[in-house]
Coordinates of C-alpha atoms in Angstrom, one line a residue:
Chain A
X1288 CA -96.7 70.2 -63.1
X1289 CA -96.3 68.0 -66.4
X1290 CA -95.9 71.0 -68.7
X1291 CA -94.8 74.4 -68.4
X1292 CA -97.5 77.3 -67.4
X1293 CA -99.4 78.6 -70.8
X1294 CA -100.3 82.0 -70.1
X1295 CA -103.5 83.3 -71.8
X1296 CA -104.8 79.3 -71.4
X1297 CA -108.3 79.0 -69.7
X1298 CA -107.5 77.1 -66.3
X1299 CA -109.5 74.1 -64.6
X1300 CA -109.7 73.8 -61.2
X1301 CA -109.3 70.1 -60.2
X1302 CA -109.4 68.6 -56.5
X1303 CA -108.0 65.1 -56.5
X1304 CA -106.0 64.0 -53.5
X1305 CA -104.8 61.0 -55.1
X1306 CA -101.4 61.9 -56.3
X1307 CA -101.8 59.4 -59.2
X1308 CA -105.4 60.2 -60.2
X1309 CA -104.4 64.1 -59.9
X1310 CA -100.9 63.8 -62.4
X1311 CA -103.4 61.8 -64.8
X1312 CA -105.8 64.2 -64.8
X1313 CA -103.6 67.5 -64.6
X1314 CA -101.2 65.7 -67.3
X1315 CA -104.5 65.3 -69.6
X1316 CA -105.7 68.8 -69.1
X1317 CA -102.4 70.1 -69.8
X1318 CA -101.9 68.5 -73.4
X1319 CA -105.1 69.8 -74.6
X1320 CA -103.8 73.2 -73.6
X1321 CA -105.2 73.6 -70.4
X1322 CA -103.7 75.7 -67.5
X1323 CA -104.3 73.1 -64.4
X1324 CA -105.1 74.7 -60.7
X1325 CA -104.4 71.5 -58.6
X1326 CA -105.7 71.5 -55.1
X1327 CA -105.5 68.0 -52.5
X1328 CA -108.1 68.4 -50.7
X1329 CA -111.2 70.1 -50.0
X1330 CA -110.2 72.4 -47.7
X1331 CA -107.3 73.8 -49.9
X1332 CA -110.0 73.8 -52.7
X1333 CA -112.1 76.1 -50.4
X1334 CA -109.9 78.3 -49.9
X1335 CA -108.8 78.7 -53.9
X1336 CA -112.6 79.1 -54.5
X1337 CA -112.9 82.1 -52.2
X1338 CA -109.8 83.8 -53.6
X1339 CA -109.2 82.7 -57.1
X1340 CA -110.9 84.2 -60.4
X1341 CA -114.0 81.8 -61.9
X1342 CA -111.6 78.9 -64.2
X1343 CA -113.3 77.5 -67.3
X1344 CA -114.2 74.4 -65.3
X1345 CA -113.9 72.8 -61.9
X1346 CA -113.3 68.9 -61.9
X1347 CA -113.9 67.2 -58.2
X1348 CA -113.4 64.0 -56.9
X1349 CA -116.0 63.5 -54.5
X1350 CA -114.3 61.2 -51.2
X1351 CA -111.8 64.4 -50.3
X1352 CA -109.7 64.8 -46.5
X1353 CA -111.9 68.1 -44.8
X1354 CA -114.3 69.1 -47.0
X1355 CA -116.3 66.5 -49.5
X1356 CA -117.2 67.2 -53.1
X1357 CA -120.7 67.7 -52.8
X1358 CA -119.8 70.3 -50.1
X1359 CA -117.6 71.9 -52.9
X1360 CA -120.2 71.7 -55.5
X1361 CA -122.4 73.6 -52.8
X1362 CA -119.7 76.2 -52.0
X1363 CA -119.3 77.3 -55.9
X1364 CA -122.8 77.3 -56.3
X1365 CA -123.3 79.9 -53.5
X1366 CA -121.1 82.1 -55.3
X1367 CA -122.8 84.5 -57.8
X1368 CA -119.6 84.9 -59.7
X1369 CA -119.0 81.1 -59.9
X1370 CA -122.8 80.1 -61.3
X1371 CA -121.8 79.5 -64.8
X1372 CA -118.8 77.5 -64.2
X1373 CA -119.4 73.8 -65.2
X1374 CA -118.7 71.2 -62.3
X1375 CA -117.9 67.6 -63.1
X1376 CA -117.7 65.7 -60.3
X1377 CA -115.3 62.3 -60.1
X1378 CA -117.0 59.9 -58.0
X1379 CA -115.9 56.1 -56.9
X1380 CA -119.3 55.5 -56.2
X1381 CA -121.7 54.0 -58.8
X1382 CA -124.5 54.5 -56.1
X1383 CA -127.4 56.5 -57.8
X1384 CA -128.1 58.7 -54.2
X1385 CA -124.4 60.2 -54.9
X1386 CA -125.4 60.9 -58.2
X1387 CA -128.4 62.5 -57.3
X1388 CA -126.7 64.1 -54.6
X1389 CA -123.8 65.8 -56.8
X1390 CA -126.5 66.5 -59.7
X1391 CA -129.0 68.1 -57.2
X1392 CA -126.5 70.2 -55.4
X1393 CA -125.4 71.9 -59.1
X1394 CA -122.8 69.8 -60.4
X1395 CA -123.1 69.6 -64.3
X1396 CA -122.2 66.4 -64.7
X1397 CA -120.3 63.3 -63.7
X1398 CA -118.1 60.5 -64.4
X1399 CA -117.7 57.2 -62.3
X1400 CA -114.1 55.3 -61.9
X1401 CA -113.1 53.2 -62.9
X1402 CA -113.1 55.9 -65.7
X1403 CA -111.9 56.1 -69.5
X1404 CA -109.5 59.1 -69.9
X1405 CA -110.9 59.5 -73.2
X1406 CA -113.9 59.6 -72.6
X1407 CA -113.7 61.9 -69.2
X1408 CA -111.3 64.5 -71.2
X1409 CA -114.5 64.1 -74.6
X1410 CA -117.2 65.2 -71.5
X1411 CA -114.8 68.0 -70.1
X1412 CA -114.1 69.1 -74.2
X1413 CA -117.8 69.5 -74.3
X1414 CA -118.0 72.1 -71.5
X1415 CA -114.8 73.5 -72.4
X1416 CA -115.4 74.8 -76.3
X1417 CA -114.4 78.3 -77.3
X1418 CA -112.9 78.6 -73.9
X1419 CA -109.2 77.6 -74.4
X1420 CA -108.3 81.4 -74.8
Chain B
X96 CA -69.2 38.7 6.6
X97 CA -71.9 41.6 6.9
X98 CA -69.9 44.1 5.3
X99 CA -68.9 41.3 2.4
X100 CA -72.3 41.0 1.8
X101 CA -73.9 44.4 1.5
X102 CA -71.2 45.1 -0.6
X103 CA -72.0 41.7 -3.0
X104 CA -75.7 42.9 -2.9
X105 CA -74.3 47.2 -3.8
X106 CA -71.7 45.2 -6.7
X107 CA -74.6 43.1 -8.1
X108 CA -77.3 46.1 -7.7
X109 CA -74.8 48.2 -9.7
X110 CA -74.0 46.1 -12.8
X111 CA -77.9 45.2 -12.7
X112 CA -78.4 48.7 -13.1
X113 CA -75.7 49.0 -15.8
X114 CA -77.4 46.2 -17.7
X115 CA -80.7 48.3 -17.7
X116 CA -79.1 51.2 -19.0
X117 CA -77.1 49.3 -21.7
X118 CA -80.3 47.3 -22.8
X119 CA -82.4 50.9 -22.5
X120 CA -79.4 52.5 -24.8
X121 CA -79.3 49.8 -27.5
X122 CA -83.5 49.9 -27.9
X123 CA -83.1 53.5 -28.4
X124 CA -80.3 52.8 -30.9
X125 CA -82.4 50.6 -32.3
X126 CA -85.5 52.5 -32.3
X127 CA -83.5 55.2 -34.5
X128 CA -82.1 53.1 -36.6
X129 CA -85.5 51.8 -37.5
X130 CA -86.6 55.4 -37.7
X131 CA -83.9 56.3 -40.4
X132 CA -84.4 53.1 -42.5
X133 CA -88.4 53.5 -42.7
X134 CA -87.7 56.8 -43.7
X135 CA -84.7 56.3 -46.3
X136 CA -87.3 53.5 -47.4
X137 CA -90.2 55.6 -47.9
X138 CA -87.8 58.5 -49.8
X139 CA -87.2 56.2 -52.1
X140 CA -90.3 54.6 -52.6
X141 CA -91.4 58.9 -53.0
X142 CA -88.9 58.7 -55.5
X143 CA -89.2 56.1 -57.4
X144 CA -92.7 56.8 -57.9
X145 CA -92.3 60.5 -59.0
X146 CA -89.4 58.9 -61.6
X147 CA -92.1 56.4 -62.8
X148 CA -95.7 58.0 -63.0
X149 CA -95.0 60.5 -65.3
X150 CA -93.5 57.3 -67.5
X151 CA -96.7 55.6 -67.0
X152 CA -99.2 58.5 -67.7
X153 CA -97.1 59.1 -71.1
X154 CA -97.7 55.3 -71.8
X155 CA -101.3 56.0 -71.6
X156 CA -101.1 58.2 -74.2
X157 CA -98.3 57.2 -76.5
X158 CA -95.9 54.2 -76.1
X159 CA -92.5 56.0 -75.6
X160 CA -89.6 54.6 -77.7
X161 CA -87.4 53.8 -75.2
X162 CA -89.1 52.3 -71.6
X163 CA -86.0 52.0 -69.2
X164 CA -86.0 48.5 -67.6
X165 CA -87.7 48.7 -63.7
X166 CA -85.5 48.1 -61.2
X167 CA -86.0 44.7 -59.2
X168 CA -85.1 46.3 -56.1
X169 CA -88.6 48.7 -56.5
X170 CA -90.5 46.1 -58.1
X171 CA -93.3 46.0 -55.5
X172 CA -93.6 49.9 -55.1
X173 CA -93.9 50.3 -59.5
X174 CA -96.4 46.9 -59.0
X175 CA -98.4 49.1 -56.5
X176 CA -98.7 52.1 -59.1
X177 CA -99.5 49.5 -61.9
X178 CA -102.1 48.0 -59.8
X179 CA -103.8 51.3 -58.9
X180 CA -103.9 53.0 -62.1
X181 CA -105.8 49.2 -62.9
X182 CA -108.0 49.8 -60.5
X183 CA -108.5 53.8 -61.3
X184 CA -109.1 53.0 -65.1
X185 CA -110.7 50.8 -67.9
X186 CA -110.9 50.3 -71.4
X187 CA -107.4 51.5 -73.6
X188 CA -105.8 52.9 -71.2
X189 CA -105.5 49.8 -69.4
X190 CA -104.3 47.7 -72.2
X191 CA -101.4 50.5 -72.5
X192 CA -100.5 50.3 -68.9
X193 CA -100.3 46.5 -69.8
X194 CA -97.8 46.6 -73.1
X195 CA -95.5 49.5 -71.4
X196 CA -95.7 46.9 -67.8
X197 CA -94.5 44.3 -70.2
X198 CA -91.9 46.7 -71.9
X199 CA -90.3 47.5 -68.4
X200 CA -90.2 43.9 -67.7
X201 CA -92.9 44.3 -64.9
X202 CA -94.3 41.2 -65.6
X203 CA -91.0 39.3 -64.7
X204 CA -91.1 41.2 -61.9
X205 CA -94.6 40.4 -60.6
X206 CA -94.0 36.3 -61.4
X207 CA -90.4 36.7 -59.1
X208 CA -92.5 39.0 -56.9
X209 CA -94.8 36.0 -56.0
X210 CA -93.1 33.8 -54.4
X211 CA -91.8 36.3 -51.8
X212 CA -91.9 35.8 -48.4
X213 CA -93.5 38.7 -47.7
X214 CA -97.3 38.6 -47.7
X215 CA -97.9 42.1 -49.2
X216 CA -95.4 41.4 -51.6
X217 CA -97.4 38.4 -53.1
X218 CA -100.5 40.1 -52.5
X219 CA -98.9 43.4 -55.1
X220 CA -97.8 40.6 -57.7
X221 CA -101.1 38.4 -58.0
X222 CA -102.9 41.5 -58.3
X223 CA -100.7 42.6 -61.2
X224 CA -100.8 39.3 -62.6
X225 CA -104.5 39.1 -63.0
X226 CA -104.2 42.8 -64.5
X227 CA -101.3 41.3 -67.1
X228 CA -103.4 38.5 -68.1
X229 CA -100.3 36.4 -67.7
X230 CA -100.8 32.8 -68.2
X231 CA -97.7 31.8 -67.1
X232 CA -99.1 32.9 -63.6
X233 CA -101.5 29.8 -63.2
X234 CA -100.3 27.2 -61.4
X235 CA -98.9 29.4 -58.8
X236 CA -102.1 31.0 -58.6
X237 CA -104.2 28.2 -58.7
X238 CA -101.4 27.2 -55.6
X239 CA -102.2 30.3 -53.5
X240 CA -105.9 30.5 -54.3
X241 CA -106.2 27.0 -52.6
X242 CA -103.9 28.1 -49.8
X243 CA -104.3 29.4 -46.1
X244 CA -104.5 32.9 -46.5
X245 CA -108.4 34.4 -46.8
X246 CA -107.6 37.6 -48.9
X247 CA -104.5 36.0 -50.7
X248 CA -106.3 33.5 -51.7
X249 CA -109.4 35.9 -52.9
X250 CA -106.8 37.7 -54.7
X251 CA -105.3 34.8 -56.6
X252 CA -108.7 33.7 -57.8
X253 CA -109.7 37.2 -58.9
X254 CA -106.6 36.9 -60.8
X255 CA -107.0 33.6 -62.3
X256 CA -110.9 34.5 -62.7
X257 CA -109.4 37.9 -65.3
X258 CA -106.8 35.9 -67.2
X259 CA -108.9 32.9 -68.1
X260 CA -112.6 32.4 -66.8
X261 CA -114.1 29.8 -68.6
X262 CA -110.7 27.4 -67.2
X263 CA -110.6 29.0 -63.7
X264 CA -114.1 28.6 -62.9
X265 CA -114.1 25.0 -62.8
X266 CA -111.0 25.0 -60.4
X267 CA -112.4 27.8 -58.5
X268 CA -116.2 26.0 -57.7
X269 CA -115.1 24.0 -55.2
X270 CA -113.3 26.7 -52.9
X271 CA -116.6 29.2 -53.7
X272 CA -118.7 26.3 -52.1
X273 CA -116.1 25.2 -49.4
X274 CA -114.8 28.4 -48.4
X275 CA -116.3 29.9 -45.6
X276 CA -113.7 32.2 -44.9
X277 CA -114.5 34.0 -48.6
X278 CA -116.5 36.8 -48.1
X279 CA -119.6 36.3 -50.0
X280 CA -119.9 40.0 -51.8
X281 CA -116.0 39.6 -53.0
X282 CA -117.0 36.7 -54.5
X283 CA -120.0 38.1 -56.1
X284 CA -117.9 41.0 -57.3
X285 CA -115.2 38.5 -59.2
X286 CA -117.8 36.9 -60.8
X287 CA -119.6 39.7 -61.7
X288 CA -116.4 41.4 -63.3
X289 CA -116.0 38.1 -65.2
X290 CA -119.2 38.5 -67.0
X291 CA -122.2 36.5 -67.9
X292 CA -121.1 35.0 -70.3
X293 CA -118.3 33.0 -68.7
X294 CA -120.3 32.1 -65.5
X295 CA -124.0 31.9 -66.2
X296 CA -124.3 27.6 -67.0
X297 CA -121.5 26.2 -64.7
X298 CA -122.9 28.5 -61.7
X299 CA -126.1 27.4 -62.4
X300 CA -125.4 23.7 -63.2
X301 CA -123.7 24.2 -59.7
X302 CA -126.3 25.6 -57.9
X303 CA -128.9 23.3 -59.1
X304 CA -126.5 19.7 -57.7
X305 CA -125.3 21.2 -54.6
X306 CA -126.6 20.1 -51.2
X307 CA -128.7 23.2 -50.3
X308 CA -127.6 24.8 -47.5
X309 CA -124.1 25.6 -50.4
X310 CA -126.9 26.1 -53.3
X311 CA -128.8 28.9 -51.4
X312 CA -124.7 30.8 -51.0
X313 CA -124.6 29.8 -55.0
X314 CA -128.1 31.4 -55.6
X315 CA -127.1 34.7 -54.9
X316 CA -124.3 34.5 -57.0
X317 CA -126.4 33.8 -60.1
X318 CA -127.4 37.7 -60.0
X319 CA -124.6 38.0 -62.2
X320 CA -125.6 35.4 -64.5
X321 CA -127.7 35.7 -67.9
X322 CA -131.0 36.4 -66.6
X323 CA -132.5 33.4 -68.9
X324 CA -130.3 30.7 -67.2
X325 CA -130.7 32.2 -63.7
X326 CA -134.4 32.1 -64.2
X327 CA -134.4 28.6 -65.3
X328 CA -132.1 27.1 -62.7
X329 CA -134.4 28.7 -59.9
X330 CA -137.2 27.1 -61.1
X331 CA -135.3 23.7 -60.8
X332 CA -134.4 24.5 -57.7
X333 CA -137.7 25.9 -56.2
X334 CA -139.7 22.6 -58.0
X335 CA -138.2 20.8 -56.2
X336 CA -136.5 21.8 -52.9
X337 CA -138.7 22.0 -49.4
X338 CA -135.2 23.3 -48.1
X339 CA -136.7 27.8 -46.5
X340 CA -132.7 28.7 -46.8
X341 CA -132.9 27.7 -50.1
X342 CA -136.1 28.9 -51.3
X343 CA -135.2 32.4 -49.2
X344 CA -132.3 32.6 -51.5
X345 CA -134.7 31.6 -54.6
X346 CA -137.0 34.6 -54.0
X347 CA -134.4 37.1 -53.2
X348 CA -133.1 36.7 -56.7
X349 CA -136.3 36.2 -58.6
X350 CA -136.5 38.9 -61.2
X351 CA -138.4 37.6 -63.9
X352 CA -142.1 38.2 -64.2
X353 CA -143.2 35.2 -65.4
X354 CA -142.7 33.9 -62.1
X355 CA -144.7 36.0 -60.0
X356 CA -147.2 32.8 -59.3
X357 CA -144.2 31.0 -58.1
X358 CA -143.2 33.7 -55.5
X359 CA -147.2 34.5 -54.6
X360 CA -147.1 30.9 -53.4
X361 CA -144.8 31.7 -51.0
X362 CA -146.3 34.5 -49.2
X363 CA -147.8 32.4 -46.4
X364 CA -144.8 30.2 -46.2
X365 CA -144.5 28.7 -42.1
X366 CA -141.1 30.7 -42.4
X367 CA -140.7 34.5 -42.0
X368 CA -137.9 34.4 -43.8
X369 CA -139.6 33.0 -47.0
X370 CA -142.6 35.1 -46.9
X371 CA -139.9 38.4 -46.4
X372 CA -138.6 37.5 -49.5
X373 CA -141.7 36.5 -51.1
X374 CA -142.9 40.2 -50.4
X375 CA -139.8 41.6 -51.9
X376 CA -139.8 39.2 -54.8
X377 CA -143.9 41.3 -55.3
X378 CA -142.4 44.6 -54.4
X379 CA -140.1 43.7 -57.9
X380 CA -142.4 42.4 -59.9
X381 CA -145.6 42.6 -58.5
X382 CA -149.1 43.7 -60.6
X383 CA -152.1 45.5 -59.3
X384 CA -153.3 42.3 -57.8
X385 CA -150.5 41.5 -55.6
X386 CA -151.8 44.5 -53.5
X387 CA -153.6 42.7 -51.5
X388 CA -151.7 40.1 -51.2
X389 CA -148.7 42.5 -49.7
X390 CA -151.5 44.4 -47.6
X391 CA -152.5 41.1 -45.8
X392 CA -148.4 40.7 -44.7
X393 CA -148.6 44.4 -43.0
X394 CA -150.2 42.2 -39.8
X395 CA -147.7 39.4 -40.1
X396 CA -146.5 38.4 -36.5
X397 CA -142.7 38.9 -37.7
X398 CA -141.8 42.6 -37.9
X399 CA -139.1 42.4 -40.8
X400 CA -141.8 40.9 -42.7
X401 CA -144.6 43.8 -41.9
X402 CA -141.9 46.5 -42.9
X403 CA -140.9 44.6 -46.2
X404 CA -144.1 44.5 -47.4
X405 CA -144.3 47.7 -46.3
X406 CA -141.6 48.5 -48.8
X407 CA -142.6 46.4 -51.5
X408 CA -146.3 48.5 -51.3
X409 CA -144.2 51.7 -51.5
X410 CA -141.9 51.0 -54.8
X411 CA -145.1 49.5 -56.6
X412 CA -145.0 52.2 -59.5
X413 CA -148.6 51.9 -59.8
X414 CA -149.3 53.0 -56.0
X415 CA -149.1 56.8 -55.3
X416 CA -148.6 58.5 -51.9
X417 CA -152.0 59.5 -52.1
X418 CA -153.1 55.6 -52.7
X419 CA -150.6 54.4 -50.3
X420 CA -152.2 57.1 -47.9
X421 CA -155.6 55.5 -48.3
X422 CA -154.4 52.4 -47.8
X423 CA -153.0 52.9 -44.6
X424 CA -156.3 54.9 -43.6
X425 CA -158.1 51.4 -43.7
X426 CA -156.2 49.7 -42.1
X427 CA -157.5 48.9 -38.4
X428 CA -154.1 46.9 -37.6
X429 CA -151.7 49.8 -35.7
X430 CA -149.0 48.2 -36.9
X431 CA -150.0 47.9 -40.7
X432 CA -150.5 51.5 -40.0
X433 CA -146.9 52.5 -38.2
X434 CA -145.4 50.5 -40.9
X435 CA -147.1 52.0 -44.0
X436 CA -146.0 55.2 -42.4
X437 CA -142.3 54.3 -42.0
X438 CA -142.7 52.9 -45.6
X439 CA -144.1 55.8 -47.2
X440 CA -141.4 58.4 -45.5
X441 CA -138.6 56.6 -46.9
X442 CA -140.4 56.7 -50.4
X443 CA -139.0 59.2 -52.9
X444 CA -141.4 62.0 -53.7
X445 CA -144.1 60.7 -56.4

C-alpha cells in the first residue's frame, strides 16, 4: 500500500492486475484520501463483491485473468445493495462495442488508456463528492 | 582369448555406463543451477522494480529532490517499467516520467543499452529512446531500422518516427515501400501516432510517383493523413491509373463526398474487387440515389460483393429496417434476398 490505512476514509474498490497500472492507480486514490481495496483479478474481485460492504466507487480494468470487467460490472449490478455504486470501467480498447458493452451492462462511465491520471482521478472526483467521509 | 574378450566388452560396457551417469549427473547439475540463477534473476528484477515504481509514480506527481542514479546492472528491467508506464499513459505524466528517466540517468542507459547483444535488450532501449525523444539516438536507429530484424527494425522507426517526424520520414519511405516483412497495420499505427501534420504531403507525394502495385500499400496509409491532401492525391491517382489494385485501394479510402461520381463509376468495374469497394465507398457516402445502384450489386456473380452491398444498403442512415425490409421483399434474386437478410441482422436496431 503507498500510504497508511485512513480509517473513517470512503474506500474504492479497484481491479487492475497490472502491478504497475494498480500502484498508479491505488497511489492516486490514496493521496486524495481515499482508502484503496485492491483486488488482481476478477475472480478475487468476485469474491470481495459478495462479502465486502458497498465502497464509494468501484474502478475496473476490463481485460482481467477469470472473470472480465463487463462480467464484474454485471455482478455489482445484480446486487440490490450495490446499485448506486458508480463503476468506471478502464478499458485498453478504443473499440465503441466495448464501450457499449461496459455502458449497457451499468457501468457509469469510462476511461480508455492510454489514460491522463489527471484527468481519470477529475472523472472519479466527480462521482466521489461528499463521499470522502 | 574368449574370456579376455568378454571381459574387454563387461570393462568397456561399464565405463560406458559410467559416462552416462556422469553426463546424466552434470545436466542435472546444470539444470539446477539454471533453476537457481533464473530465479535469483527474477528476485531481483521483483526487487528492483518494487524499489523503483513507487520512485516513478512519485515522479508523476512531483519531481523528488533527490532521484538516486539507476543501476547499469538493472538498466533493462527500470527501461521495461519506463516503457510501460509510456505505453499505459499520455499527456504530463509522460513528460515527468521523461525528466525523472533523464534525472536517473536512464537515458545513458538506454543509448549503452542499444548496442547490446541481446535482442530484447535493444528492443527495451529503442523503445525508450523513442519515448525520450533523444536525438542523440539517430544514427543508430536509423542503423537498426534498416537492419535484419522485422520488429527491431519496426521499433527503431517508431522511435525515430516520435523524436523527429518531419526528418525521419524521408529516411523511413523507402523501407515502408520496400519492406515486405513490415506489417502493414504497425506501419499505419506509427504514422498515425505521428500525426497529420508531419505525414499528410510526403505520403501523398509518395503515393502519387510510386509504381502501383507499392502506391496501392501507400494508399491505405494516407487514412492518417489530412483529409484535403488524401482526397487530392486519390484523385491523381484514380485520373489516371487503369491499375484494379490500385483503384481497390483508391476506393477503400475514399471519404470525401464530393467524390461519390468517381466511386459510382466504378460500380461495374470487370473486377470484383473494385466494384466491392466501390459499394463500400456508397455505403460511406452514398445519397438516396445510390440505392439503386447498390441494389443492382445484390445479384453480382461474386459473393463478397453481394454481401458488401448488402452492408453498404444497411448503414445508409436514410434506409430503415422497415425500407430495407421492402426492399428485400422485391427482390426476385434469392440471393439479393439471403443477403439483405444477413445484412439487416447484423444492423443495429433503428
Amino acid at each position: 500500500m503507498p500510504t497508511e490505512e485512513q480509517p473513517g476514509a470512503a474506500t474504492v474498490l479497484v481491479v487492475e492486475d497490472d502491478p504497475d497500472v494498480a500502484y498508479l492507480l491505488e497511489y492516486m486514490l490514496c493521496r486524495d484520501g481515499y482508502q484503496v481495496l485492491l483486488c488482481r483479478d476478477g475472480k478475487q474481485a468476485a469474491a470481495q463483491i459478495e462479502r465486502i460492504e458497498p465502497p464509494a466507487l468501484a474502478l475496473l480494468d476490463i481485460m482481467l485473468p477469470y472473470k472480465d470487467g463487463f462480467e464484474l460490472v454485471t455482478l455489482i449490478r445484480s446486487k440490490s445493495e450495490w446499485n448506486q455504486v458508480p463503476i468506471v470501467v478502464l478499458t485498453s480498447k478504443s473499440l465503441e462495442r466495448d464501450i457499449v458493452r461496459a455502458l449497457d451492462a451499468g457501468a457509469s462511465d469510462y476511461v480508455v488508456k492510454p489514460f491522463q491520471p489527471g484527468e481519470l482521478m477529475a472523472r472519479l472526483r466527480r462521482y466521489l463528492r461528499g463521499t470522502k467521509g | 582369448m574368449g574370456g579376455a574378450a568378454s571381459e574387454g566388452v563387461v570393462i568397456a560396457a561399464y565405463q560406458t555406463g559410467l559416462g552416462v551417469v556422469a553426463i546424466s549427473l552434470l545436466l542435472l547439475a546444470e539444470v539446477f543451477v539454471l533453476r537457481a540463477f533464473f530465479a535469483a534473476r527474477e528476485e531481483r528484477r521483483r526487487r528492483v522494480l518494487d524499489e523503483w515504481r513507487p520512485l516513478f509514480v512519485q515522479a508523476m506527481v512531483e519531481m523528488p529532490d533527490r532521484v538516486p542514479a539507476a543501476p547499469r546492472r538493472d538498466a533493462a528491467t527500470l527501461l521495461g517499467l519506463f516503457n510501460h508506464y509510456h505505453q499505459t499513459l499520455r499527456g504530463d505524466a509522460t513528460e515527468s516520467l521523461n525528466r525523472f528517466g533523464r534525472a536517473a540517468g536512464l537515458d545513458e542507459a538506454a543509448l549503452a543499452l542499444l548496442r547490446h547483444k541481446s535482442l530484447s535488450s535493444r528492443m527495451i532501449a529503442t523503445a525508450a529512446l523513442g519515448h525520450f525523444r533523444e536525438r542523440r539516438a539517430w544514427d543508430d536507429l536509423l542503423r537498426l531500422a534498416q537492419g535484419s530484424y522485422p520488429a527491431l527494425s519496426l521499433a527503431a522507426a517508431r522511435s525515430l518516427m516520435q523524436i523527429d517526424a518531419g526528418d525521419a520520414l524521408p529516411a523511413l519511405l523507402p523501407l515502408i515501400m520496400a519492406r515486405g516483412d513490415w506489417p502493414a497495420a504497425r506501419v499505419a499505427v506509427i504514422l498515425t501516432q505521428a500525426g497529420p501534420d508531419a505525414i499528410s504531403q510526403p505520403l501523398a507525394d509518395a503515393a502519387i510517383q510510386a509504381p502501383p502495385a507499392i502506391a496501392a500499400r501507400l494508399v491505405r496509409y494516407l487514412a492518417a493523413a489530412h483529409h484535403d491532401v488524401a482526397a487530392r492525391a486519390l484523385r491523381q491517382i484514380l485520373a489516371t491509373t487503369e491499375d484494379e489494385q490500385l483503384i481497390a485501394s483508391c476506393l477503400h479510402i475514399l471519404n470525401d463526398p464530393r467524390d461519390l461520381e468517381m466511386a459510382r463509376r466504378y460500380l461495374h468495374h470487370s473486377s470484383w474487387h473494385v466494384r466491392l469497394q466501390a459499394a463500400s465507398a456508397l455505403g460511406r457516402m452514398g445519397a438516396p440515389a445510390d440505392t439503386e445502384g447498390l441494389v443492382g450489386l445484390l445479384s453480382d456473380p461474386e459473393w463478397w460483393v453481394r454481401l458488401r452491398a448488402a452492408q453498404a444498403l444497411a448503414g445508409l442512415p436514410f434506409l430503415s429496417t422497415g425500407e430495407l425490409r421492402s426492399l428485400q421483399a422485391s427482390q426476385p434474386d434469392e440471393n439479393a434476398r439471403a443477403v439483405l437478410e444477413h445484412a439487416i441482422m447484423e444492423r443495429r436496431p433503428a
